[in-house]
Amino acid sequence: MASESLDVVDFVVNKGHGVRGLAEMSLKVVPSNYVQPFEERLDATQVVSDESIPVVDVSNWDDQRVADSICDASRNYGFFQIINHGIPEEVLAEVQAAAHRFFEMPTEEKVKFKRDACGGGIAKLGTSFSPGKEKVMEWKDYLSLEYFSDETAATDWPSICKKIYDVLLKGLNLKGFDKSKELLMMSTFAINFNYYPSCPNPELTVGVGRHSDGSALTVLLQDDVGGLFVRAPDGSSWIHVPPTKGALVINIGDMVQLLSNGRYKSIEHKVVANPTKTRVSIAIFINPALQQVVAPLPELLESTGEKPLYREILFLDYFKYFFSKGHDGKATIEWAKI
């Protein structure tokens, strides 16, 4: 079936074949639905080759250098990788293998998990980011597992998340993380299994468009293919986040930027497609409670005497606005500015 005669949206979205279905057709040219405007593509001249995001060894959380490195990275890059975090490499490898097994199942099995087919289930299959609302689609399929029960979420949080929050709060000269901050910083979460098939024209499209995460914190496991780029501190170039065996990528989300009144930065990032390899990543988005009002921390403003840069927002409203459009850089956090 030639791509010119194919109703791409119907095939990919409605029938649930996803981008993997396109990749299985051995297309010579990427369908026009996926051709990004020139300014959204990434070429080598935009990449800074001599700069990288920090890699932090967290084998000893009591070492002040660990806290200093995390806070510095969160202020300057919004991204860092952690190693020696205590999660066995074989566990991480099995999670990646499970993602491959799911996306490589027959379409008739996967479509049982489509958003319009699974009712109230927590597992939802999707493609691109927001089909029908974005101007150009992204070369990615995903399975999202969403948890909105505060009680369930609170019992399942990895200790790493609490330790990072504790470090970030103390880095603002505030009291460390405790139960009083759970609704505000880690009450609901989503796990996305992302699948990026090989692409015939990777230079014309993106796996994920440039954006910052609407979460409070994101924990990402990426495979050895590579392709994640983050905006450099100069605001114009990009830094590749090279796969590091056994590492987890941590990035600051919009909610922590808002809570810290801009001290910690949620940074634009994107994923490029690959001409020969399939890429898999697994992201955990850690969020406030949906009905939680989020604003710059009052104790921070009181201690510094500064004015808030952001208005109070209901996280549910922010969540809805984030998904009401295609990826568009930092537009969502700008929406919350005073």
Short mmCIF file of C-alpha atoms in Angstrom, two decimals:
data_model
loop_
_atom_site.label_atom_id
_atom_site.label_comp_id
_atom_site.label_asym_id
_atom_site.label_seq_id
_atom_site.Cartn_x
_atom_site.Cartn_y
_atom_site.Cartn_z
CA MET A 1 0.00 0.00 0.00
CA ALA A 2 1.60 3.28 -1.09
CA SER A 3 1.62 6.09 1.46
CA GLU A 4 0.05 8.42 -1.13
CA SER A 5 -3.11 6.31 -1.22
CA LEU A 6 -3.20 5.66 2.51
CA ASP A 7 -5.47 7.56 4.88
CA VAL A 8 -2.70 7.92 7.43
CA VAL A 9 -4.78 9.24 10.33
CA ASP A 10 -7.38 6.50 9.92
CA PHE A 11 -4.70 3.80 9.64
CA VAL A 12 -2.49 5.04 12.46
CA VAL A 13 -4.99 6.52 14.91
CA ASN A 14 -8.46 5.11 14.27
CA LYS A 15 -7.47 1.57 13.31
CA GLY A 16 -4.70 1.53 15.91
CA HIS A 17 -1.78 0.44 13.72
CA GLY A 18 0.31 3.30 15.04
CA VAL A 19 3.65 4.37 13.64
CA ARG A 20 4.85 0.79 13.95
CA GLY A 21 2.27 -0.13 11.31
CA LEU A 22 3.80 2.45 8.96
CA ALA A 23 7.30 1.17 9.67
CA GLU A 24 6.24 -2.38 8.81
CA MET A 25 5.19 -1.16 5.35
CA SER A 26 8.83 -0.33 4.50
CA LEU A 27 7.89 3.12 3.25
CA LYS A 28 10.55 4.95 1.23
CA VAL A 29 9.25 8.38 2.21
CA VAL A 30 7.73 9.57 5.46
CA PRO A 31 4.02 10.50 5.01
CA SER A 32 3.33 14.23 4.76
CA ASN A 33 1.39 14.10 8.07
CA TYR A 34 4.76 13.70 9.79
CA VAL A 35 6.83 16.28 7.90
CA GLN A 36 7.75 18.98 10.39
CA PRO A 37 8.25 22.66 9.54
CA PHE A 38 11.91 23.44 8.93
CA GLU A 39 12.24 25.33 12.21
CA GLU A 40 11.14 22.27 14.21
CA ARG A 41 13.69 19.92 12.69
CA LEU A 42 17.10 19.34 14.21
CA ASP A 43 20.32 19.49 12.23
CA ALA A 44 23.89 18.94 13.32
CA THR A 45 24.75 22.64 13.32
CA GLN A 46 22.36 23.19 16.23
CA VAL A 47 23.98 20.57 18.47
CA VAL A 48 26.66 21.49 21.01
CA SER A 49 29.12 18.61 20.95
CA ASP A 50 31.35 19.71 23.84
CA GLU A 51 28.65 20.06 26.49
CA SER A 52 26.59 17.47 28.37
CA ILE A 53 24.10 17.34 31.20
CA PRO A 54 25.56 16.36 34.59
CA VAL A 55 25.84 12.73 35.66
CA VAL A 56 25.43 12.38 39.43
CA ASP A 57 26.55 9.35 41.45
CA VAL A 58 23.89 8.96 44.15
CA SER A 59 25.40 5.95 45.93
CA ASN A 60 25.73 8.15 49.04
CA TRP A 61 22.79 10.53 49.46
CA ASP A 62 24.37 11.90 52.64
CA ASP A 63 27.27 13.35 50.65
CA GLN A 64 26.67 17.10 50.31
CA ARG A 65 28.29 17.00 46.88
CA VAL A 66 25.36 14.90 45.65
CA ALA A 67 22.85 17.52 46.80
CA ASP A 68 24.93 20.37 45.39
CA SER A 69 25.23 18.64 42.00
CA ILE A 70 21.49 17.94 41.78
CA CYS A 71 20.53 21.50 42.72
CA ASP A 72 23.08 23.05 40.36
CA ALA A 73 21.89 20.84 37.50
CA SER A 74 18.25 21.69 38.25
CA ARG A 75 19.01 25.42 38.15
CA ASN A 76 21.20 25.42 35.06
CA TYR A 77 20.14 22.48 32.90
CA GLY A 78 16.82 21.21 34.24
CA PHE A 79 18.18 17.72 33.47
CA PHE A 80 20.67 15.33 35.01
CA GLN A 81 21.39 11.60 35.01
CA ILE A 82 21.76 9.55 38.16
CA ILE A 83 23.89 6.41 38.48
CA ASN A 84 24.37 3.90 41.32
CA HIS A 85 20.77 4.48 42.37
CA GLY A 86 20.21 0.94 43.60
CA ILE A 87 17.89 -0.40 40.89
CA PRO A 88 19.51 -3.51 39.34
CA GLU A 89 20.38 -3.23 35.66
CA GLU A 90 18.59 -6.52 34.94
CA VAL A 91 15.34 -5.00 36.26
CA LEU A 92 15.74 -1.99 33.95
CA ALA A 93 16.52 -4.30 31.03
CA GLU A 94 13.38 -6.37 31.68
CA VAL A 95 11.22 -3.23 31.67
CA GLN A 96 12.65 -2.30 28.27
CA ALA A 97 12.12 -5.84 26.99
CA ALA A 98 8.50 -5.73 28.16
CA ALA A 99 7.96 -2.54 26.14
CA HIS A 100 9.30 -4.23 23.01
CA ARG A 101 7.08 -7.27 23.60
CA PHE A 102 3.97 -5.14 23.90
CA PHE A 103 4.50 -2.97 20.83
CA GLU A 104 5.56 -5.92 18.71
CA MET A 105 2.31 -7.79 19.41
CA PRO A 106 -0.24 -8.05 16.56
CA THR A 107 -2.36 -4.93 16.11
CA GLU A 108 -5.56 -6.79 16.98
CA GLU A 109 -4.13 -7.44 20.45
CA LYS A 110 -2.79 -3.94 21.03
CA VAL A 111 -5.99 -2.15 19.99
CA LYS A 112 -7.74 -3.61 23.03
CA PHE A 113 -5.85 -0.91 24.93
CA LYS A 114 -6.76 2.03 22.68
CA ARG A 115 -8.07 5.06 24.57
CA ASP A 116 -11.55 4.68 23.07
CA ALA A 117 -11.67 0.92 23.68
CA CYS A 118 -10.52 0.35 27.23
CA GLY A 119 -13.10 2.39 29.12
CA GLY A 120 -11.89 3.31 32.56
CA GLY A 121 -8.80 1.10 32.49
CA ILE A 122 -5.49 2.56 33.51
CA ALA A 123 -3.63 1.25 30.43
CA LYS A 124 -4.16 3.32 27.29
CA LEU A 125 -2.54 2.93 23.88
CA GLY A 126 -1.89 6.04 21.82
CA THR A 127 0.23 7.49 19.05
CA SER A 128 1.94 10.84 18.44
CA PHE A 129 1.06 13.35 21.21
CA SER A 130 -2.37 14.81 20.60
CA PRO A 131 -3.71 13.66 17.20
CA GLY A 132 -6.36 16.01 15.86
CA LYS A 133 -5.02 18.93 17.89
CA GLU A 134 -1.46 19.07 16.60
CA LYS A 135 -0.60 20.40 13.14
CA VAL A 136 1.99 17.72 12.43
CA MET A 137 2.15 14.26 13.98
CA GLU A 138 5.11 12.80 15.86
CA TRP A 139 6.86 9.53 14.97
CA LYS A 140 6.00 7.69 18.19
CA ASP A 141 3.57 5.19 19.71
CA TYR A 142 3.03 4.88 23.45
CA LEU A 143 1.27 2.93 26.17
CA SER A 144 0.30 5.08 29.15
CA LEU A 145 -0.48 3.71 32.60
CA GLU A 146 -2.25 6.39 34.61
CA TYR A 147 -2.76 6.38 38.38
CA PHE A 148 -4.99 8.98 39.97
CA SER A 149 -5.65 7.39 43.37
CA ASP A 150 -3.77 9.35 45.99
CA GLU A 151 -3.74 6.41 48.40
CA THR A 152 -2.46 3.98 45.77
CA ALA A 153 0.17 6.36 44.50
CA ALA A 154 1.48 7.23 47.94
CA THR A 155 2.26 3.58 48.72
CA ASP A 156 4.13 2.97 45.46
CA TRP A 157 6.54 5.91 45.21
CA PRO A 158 10.16 4.95 44.70
CA SER A 159 12.37 6.32 47.46
CA ILE A 160 14.49 8.03 44.78
CA CYS A 161 11.71 10.53 44.09
CA LYS A 162 11.38 11.51 47.73
CA LYS A 163 15.14 11.87 48.07
CA ILE A 164 15.33 14.16 45.03
CA TYR A 165 12.48 16.30 46.34
CA ASP A 166 14.15 16.49 49.74
CA VAL A 167 17.36 17.72 48.12
CA LEU A 168 15.55 20.28 45.95
CA LEU A 169 13.58 21.75 48.87
CA LYS A 170 16.65 22.01 51.08
CA GLY A 171 18.45 23.63 48.15
CA LEU A 172 15.91 26.45 48.47
CA ASN A 173 16.78 26.73 52.20
CA LEU A 174 13.40 25.23 53.08
CA LYS A 175 12.33 22.29 55.23
CA GLY A 176 12.92 18.97 53.49
CA PHE A 177 10.24 16.79 51.91
CA ASP A 178 7.62 15.29 54.22
CA LYS A 179 4.05 14.00 54.07
CA SER A 180 2.65 17.55 54.01
CA LYS A 181 4.11 18.01 50.51
CA GLU A 182 2.70 14.80 48.97
CA LEU A 183 -0.49 16.27 47.47
CA LEU A 184 1.52 19.15 46.08
CA MET A 185 4.44 17.26 44.58
CA MET A 186 3.81 13.52 44.20
CA SER A 187 0.19 12.47 44.42
CA THR A 188 -0.61 11.13 40.95
CA PHE A 189 1.57 9.67 38.26
CA ALA A 190 1.66 8.26 34.75
CA ILE A 191 4.08 5.78 33.24
CA ASN A 192 4.61 6.06 29.49
CA PHE A 193 6.17 3.25 27.49
CA ASN A 194 7.39 5.05 24.36
CA TYR A 195 8.14 3.26 21.09
CA TYR A 196 9.95 5.02 18.23
CA PRO A 197 10.20 2.80 15.12
CA SER A 198 12.92 3.39 12.54
CA CYS A 199 11.99 6.13 10.08
CA PRO A 200 12.74 6.48 6.34
CA ASN A 201 13.37 10.25 6.59
CA PRO A 202 14.31 11.03 10.19
CA GLU A 203 15.62 14.45 9.20
CA LEU A 204 12.09 15.53 8.20
CA THR A 205 10.23 14.58 11.36
CA VAL A 206 10.56 14.24 15.14
CA GLY A 207 9.94 11.46 17.62
CA VAL A 208 8.75 14.06 20.12
CA GLY A 209 8.43 17.78 19.46
CA ARG A 210 10.10 20.39 21.64
CA HIS A 211 8.35 20.87 24.97
CA SER A 212 8.87 20.98 28.70
CA ASP A 213 7.04 18.43 30.85
CA GLY A 214 3.85 19.47 32.62
CA SER A 215 4.77 17.21 35.54
CA ALA A 216 6.54 18.12 38.75
CA LEU A 217 9.35 15.64 38.10
CA THR A 218 10.05 13.11 35.36
CA VAL A 219 12.16 9.96 35.67
CA LEU A 220 13.23 8.47 32.33
CA LEU A 221 14.82 5.18 31.38
CA GLN A 222 16.22 5.24 27.85
CA ASP A 223 17.77 2.43 25.85
CA ASP A 224 21.12 2.50 24.03
CA VAL A 225 19.84 4.03 20.77
CA GLY A 226 19.99 7.69 21.80
CA GLY A 227 18.06 10.59 20.33
CA LEU A 228 17.04 12.70 23.35
CA PHE A 229 18.13 16.34 23.09
CA VAL A 230 17.70 19.12 25.65
CA ARG A 231 17.87 22.86 25.14
CA ALA A 232 21.32 24.21 26.04
CA PRO A 233 21.69 27.06 28.56
CA ASP A 234 22.33 29.48 25.68
CA GLY A 235 18.66 29.05 24.71
CA SER A 236 19.32 28.32 21.05
CA SER A 237 21.42 25.16 20.65
CA TRP A 238 20.78 21.59 21.79
CA ILE A 239 22.65 19.03 23.91
CA HIS A 240 22.42 15.29 23.26
CA VAL A 241 21.72 13.12 26.31
CA PRO A 242 23.86 10.07 25.58
CA PRO A 243 22.60 6.72 26.84
CA THR A 244 24.48 5.75 29.99
CA LYS A 245 24.19 2.11 30.99
CA GLY A 246 22.12 1.73 34.15
CA ALA A 247 21.41 5.46 34.45
CA LEU A 248 18.08 7.21 34.96
CA VAL A 249 17.48 10.61 33.39
CA ILE A 250 15.79 13.08 35.74
CA ASN A 251 14.19 16.28 34.53
CA ILE A 252 12.49 19.12 36.30
CA GLY A 253 8.85 19.60 35.29
CA ASP A 254 6.81 22.77 34.99
CA MET A 255 5.26 22.29 38.44
CA VAL A 256 8.63 22.40 40.21
CA GLN A 257 9.61 25.46 38.17
CA LEU A 258 6.38 27.07 39.35
CA LEU A 259 6.75 25.95 42.99
CA SER A 260 10.34 27.20 43.11
CA ASN A 261 9.31 30.52 41.54
CA GLY A 262 11.65 29.88 38.64
CA ARG A 263 14.70 28.83 40.68
CA TYR A 264 14.64 25.35 39.17
CA LYS A 265 14.07 25.14 35.42
CA SER A 266 11.85 22.90 33.32
CA ILE A 267 13.74 22.78 30.04
CA GLU A 268 12.64 22.20 26.47
CA HIS A 269 13.59 18.82 25.08
CA LYS A 270 12.83 16.75 21.99
CA VAL A 271 13.47 13.31 20.53
CA VAL A 272 14.73 12.70 17.00
CA ALA A 273 13.83 9.70 14.86
CA ASN A 274 16.40 7.10 13.82
CA PRO A 275 16.87 5.77 10.25
CA THR A 276 17.73 2.17 11.18
CA LYS A 277 16.93 1.46 14.83
CA THR A 278 13.83 1.32 17.01
CA ARG A 279 14.13 3.31 20.23
CA VAL A 280 12.31 2.54 23.48
CA SER A 281 12.06 4.73 26.56
CA ILE A 282 10.02 4.56 29.75
CA ALA A 283 9.02 7.78 31.51
CA ILE A 284 7.42 8.22 34.93
CA PHE A 285 5.66 11.57 35.24
CA ILE A 286 5.26 12.56 38.90
CA ASN A 287 2.44 15.03 39.47
CA PRO A 288 0.45 16.94 42.08
CA ALA A 289 -3.09 15.81 42.90
CA LEU A 290 -5.47 16.78 40.09
CA GLN A 291 -7.50 19.03 42.40
CA GLN A 292 -4.42 20.58 44.00
CA VAL A 293 -3.87 24.33 43.72
CA VAL A 294 -0.24 24.98 42.79
CA ALA A 295 1.59 28.27 43.29
CA PRO A 296 5.08 29.45 44.26
CA LEU A 297 5.79 28.07 47.73
CA PRO A 298 4.67 30.70 50.29
CA GLU A 299 7.55 29.88 52.63
CA LEU A 300 10.01 30.53 49.79
CA LEU A 301 8.48 33.91 48.96
CA GLU A 302 8.39 34.82 52.64
CA SER A 303 12.04 33.93 53.19
CA THR A 304 13.28 35.84 50.14
CA GLY A 305 10.82 38.72 50.00
CA GLU A 306 10.37 38.24 46.27
CA LYS A 307 7.13 38.53 44.34
CA PRO A 308 5.53 35.46 42.74
CA LEU A 309 6.27 35.00 39.04
CA TYR A 310 3.34 32.62 38.56
CA ARG A 311 -0.33 32.73 39.46
CA GLU A 312 -2.19 30.06 41.39
CA ILE A 313 -3.38 27.30 39.09
CA LEU A 314 -5.43 24.15 39.58
CA PHE A 315 -3.26 21.27 38.38
CA LEU A 316 -6.23 19.71 36.57
CA ASP A 317 -6.64 22.92 34.54
CA TYR A 318 -2.93 22.91 33.72
CA PHE A 319 -3.10 19.23 32.76
CA LYS A 320 -6.04 19.86 30.41
CA TYR A 321 -4.39 22.86 28.78
CA PHE A 322 -1.15 20.93 28.26
CA PHE A 323 -2.99 18.23 26.29
CA SER A 324 -5.31 20.61 24.41
CA LYS A 325 -2.67 21.39 21.79
CA GLY A 326 0.44 20.04 20.17
CA HIS A 327 3.88 20.33 21.69
CA ASP A 328 4.87 23.99 21.61
CA GLY A 329 7.97 24.57 23.67
CA LYS A 330 7.38 26.38 26.96
CA ALA A 331 3.97 27.79 26.07
CA THR A 332 2.13 26.01 28.88
CA ILE A 333 4.27 27.37 31.72
CA GLU A 334 4.13 30.80 30.08
CA TRP A 335 0.33 30.52 30.37
CA ALA A 336 0.74 30.37 34.15
CA LYS A 337 2.93 33.47 34.38
CA ILE A 338 1.68 36.62 36.06
#
